[in-house]
Amino acid sequence: MIDSHAHLTFKHFRSDLGDVLARAREAGVRAIVNIGFDLASSEAGVRLAHQHDDIFAVVGVHPHDAETVDAAVLERLEVLADDPKVVAIGEIGLDYYRDLSPRHVQERVFRDQIALARKKDLPVVIHDRDAHTKVMQILKEEGVSRGVLHCFSGDFGIARQGLDLGLYLSFAGPVTYGGSRAADIIPKVPAERIMVETDCPYLTPVPFRGKRNEPAYVKYVLERVGEIMGTAAADVDRLTEANTSRCFGLGSGA
Ligand SMILES: [Zn+2]
């Protein structure tokens, strides 16, 4: 299994990251893609990736923190992006649910980081919360064709637009919750475009919902996706590992 989206540098893991990683490896997680949220977590993610062969880093600033991005931050991200363990720019996008940064700032910073990904020939990890139409508009205008819509929460119309651009769709803990739209969407998504993730420490899948999430629990997401697809978990495992490796260019070593 590969956890395609984890936040291991968050304070939630400060006291026991070693145990968390041991449980992930024990559960069969062969690689973890650690995602930056702001400049500090991006820097920390690159350091962490250098300490562990099975951890890769994605660097970028989340729309919540878009207001912190100035020229100096973009320059620093550009330096980080050259690191051999950095496999994408993210997570970037728009969040109209919490609106923690003004929307015009979120949009500018989203476009700036897409430009960075293009310059560095890297895919993007996209966060989209209640901003589906605008996110799609920007992705099309910017000509984005490589990356993943993480923790996909749109309807199939949005999924279709993402797939047409060439993007992957990644599913997280909410697929295990009642009322998830995933059961309608996943069967229509080409199998070679599906990825799984935890988004830990958040979005903990059933049966651990309410507790802290961790990469070992990607197993529950994978099993539920397999159930919806009507495909054995072992096959979904192979498939999603291959998809994630292709998306991020992890190579055969991952
Ligand atoms: Zn995330």
mmCIF file with all atom_site columns, N, CA, C and O and ligand atoms in Angstrom, residues 5 7 91 150 199, ligand 1:
data_model
loop_
_atom_site.group_PDB
_atom_site.id
_atom_site.type_symbol
_atom_site.label_atom_id
_atom_site.label_alt_id
_atom_site.label_comp_id
_atom_site.label_asym_id
_atom_site.label_entity_id
_atom_site.label_seq_id
_atom_site.pdbx_PDB_ins_code
_atom_site.Cartn_x
_atom_site.Cartn_y
_atom_site.Cartn_z
_atom_site.occupancy
_atom_site.B_iso_or_equiv
_atom_site.pdbx_formal_charge
_atom_site.auth_seq_id
_atom_site.auth_comp_id
_atom_site.auth_asym_id
_atom_site.auth_atom_id
_atom_site.pdbx_PDB_model_num
ATOM   1  N  N  . HIS A 1 5   ? -1.164 10.609 0.768  1.00 0.00 ? 5   HIS A N  1
ATOM   2  C  CA . HIS A 1 5   ? -1.359 11.952 1.336  1.00 0.00 ? 5   HIS A CA 1
ATOM   3  C  C  . HIS A 1 5   ? -1.376 11.874 2.865  1.00 0.00 ? 5   HIS A C  1
ATOM   4  O  O  . HIS A 1 5   ? -2.369 11.467 3.460  1.00 0.00 ? 5   HIS A O  1
ATOM   5  N  N  . HIS A 1 7   ? 0.211  13.935 6.645  1.00 0.00 ? 7   HIS A N  1
ATOM   6  C  CA . HIS A 1 7   ? 0.859  15.114 7.227  1.00 0.00 ? 7   HIS A CA 1
ATOM   7  C  C  . HIS A 1 7   ? 1.616  14.686 8.490  1.00 0.00 ? 7   HIS A C  1
ATOM   8  O  O  . HIS A 1 7   ? 1.153  14.896 9.608  1.00 0.00 ? 7   HIS A O  1
ATOM   9  N  N  . GLU A 1 91  ? 0.070  20.892 -0.575 1.00 0.00 ? 91  GLU A N  1
ATOM   10 C  CA . GLU A 1 91  ? -1.175 20.882 -1.270 1.00 0.00 ? 91  GLU A CA 1
ATOM   11 C  C  . GLU A 1 91  ? -1.612 22.314 -1.535 1.00 0.00 ? 91  GLU A C  1
ATOM   12 O  O  . GLU A 1 91  ? -1.502 23.187 -0.678 1.00 0.00 ? 91  GLU A O  1
ATOM   13 N  N  . HIS A 1 150 ? -7.021 15.603 -4.412 1.00 0.00 ? 150 HIS A N  1
ATOM   14 C  CA . HIS A 1 150 ? -6.902 14.830 -3.172 1.00 0.00 ? 150 HIS A CA 1
ATOM   15 C  C  . HIS A 1 150 ? -8.203 14.869 -2.377 1.00 0.00 ? 150 HIS A C  1
ATOM   16 O  O  . HIS A 1 150 ? -8.937 15.844 -2.427 1.00 0.00 ? 150 HIS A O  1
ATOM   17 N  N  . ASP A 1 199 ? -4.778 11.347 4.590  1.00 0.00 ? 199 ASP A N  1
ATOM   18 C  CA . ASP A 1 199 ? -4.858 12.756 5.017  1.00 0.00 ? 199 ASP A CA 1
ATOM   19 C  C  . ASP A 1 199 ? -4.679 12.847 6.538  1.00 0.00 ? 199 ASP A C  1
ATOM   20 O  O  . ASP A 1 199 ? -5.226 13.746 7.169  1.00 0.00 ? 199 ASP A O  1
HETATM 21 ZN ZN . ZN  B 2 .   ? -4.051 17.258 3.411  1.00 0.00 ? 1   ZN  B ZN 1
#
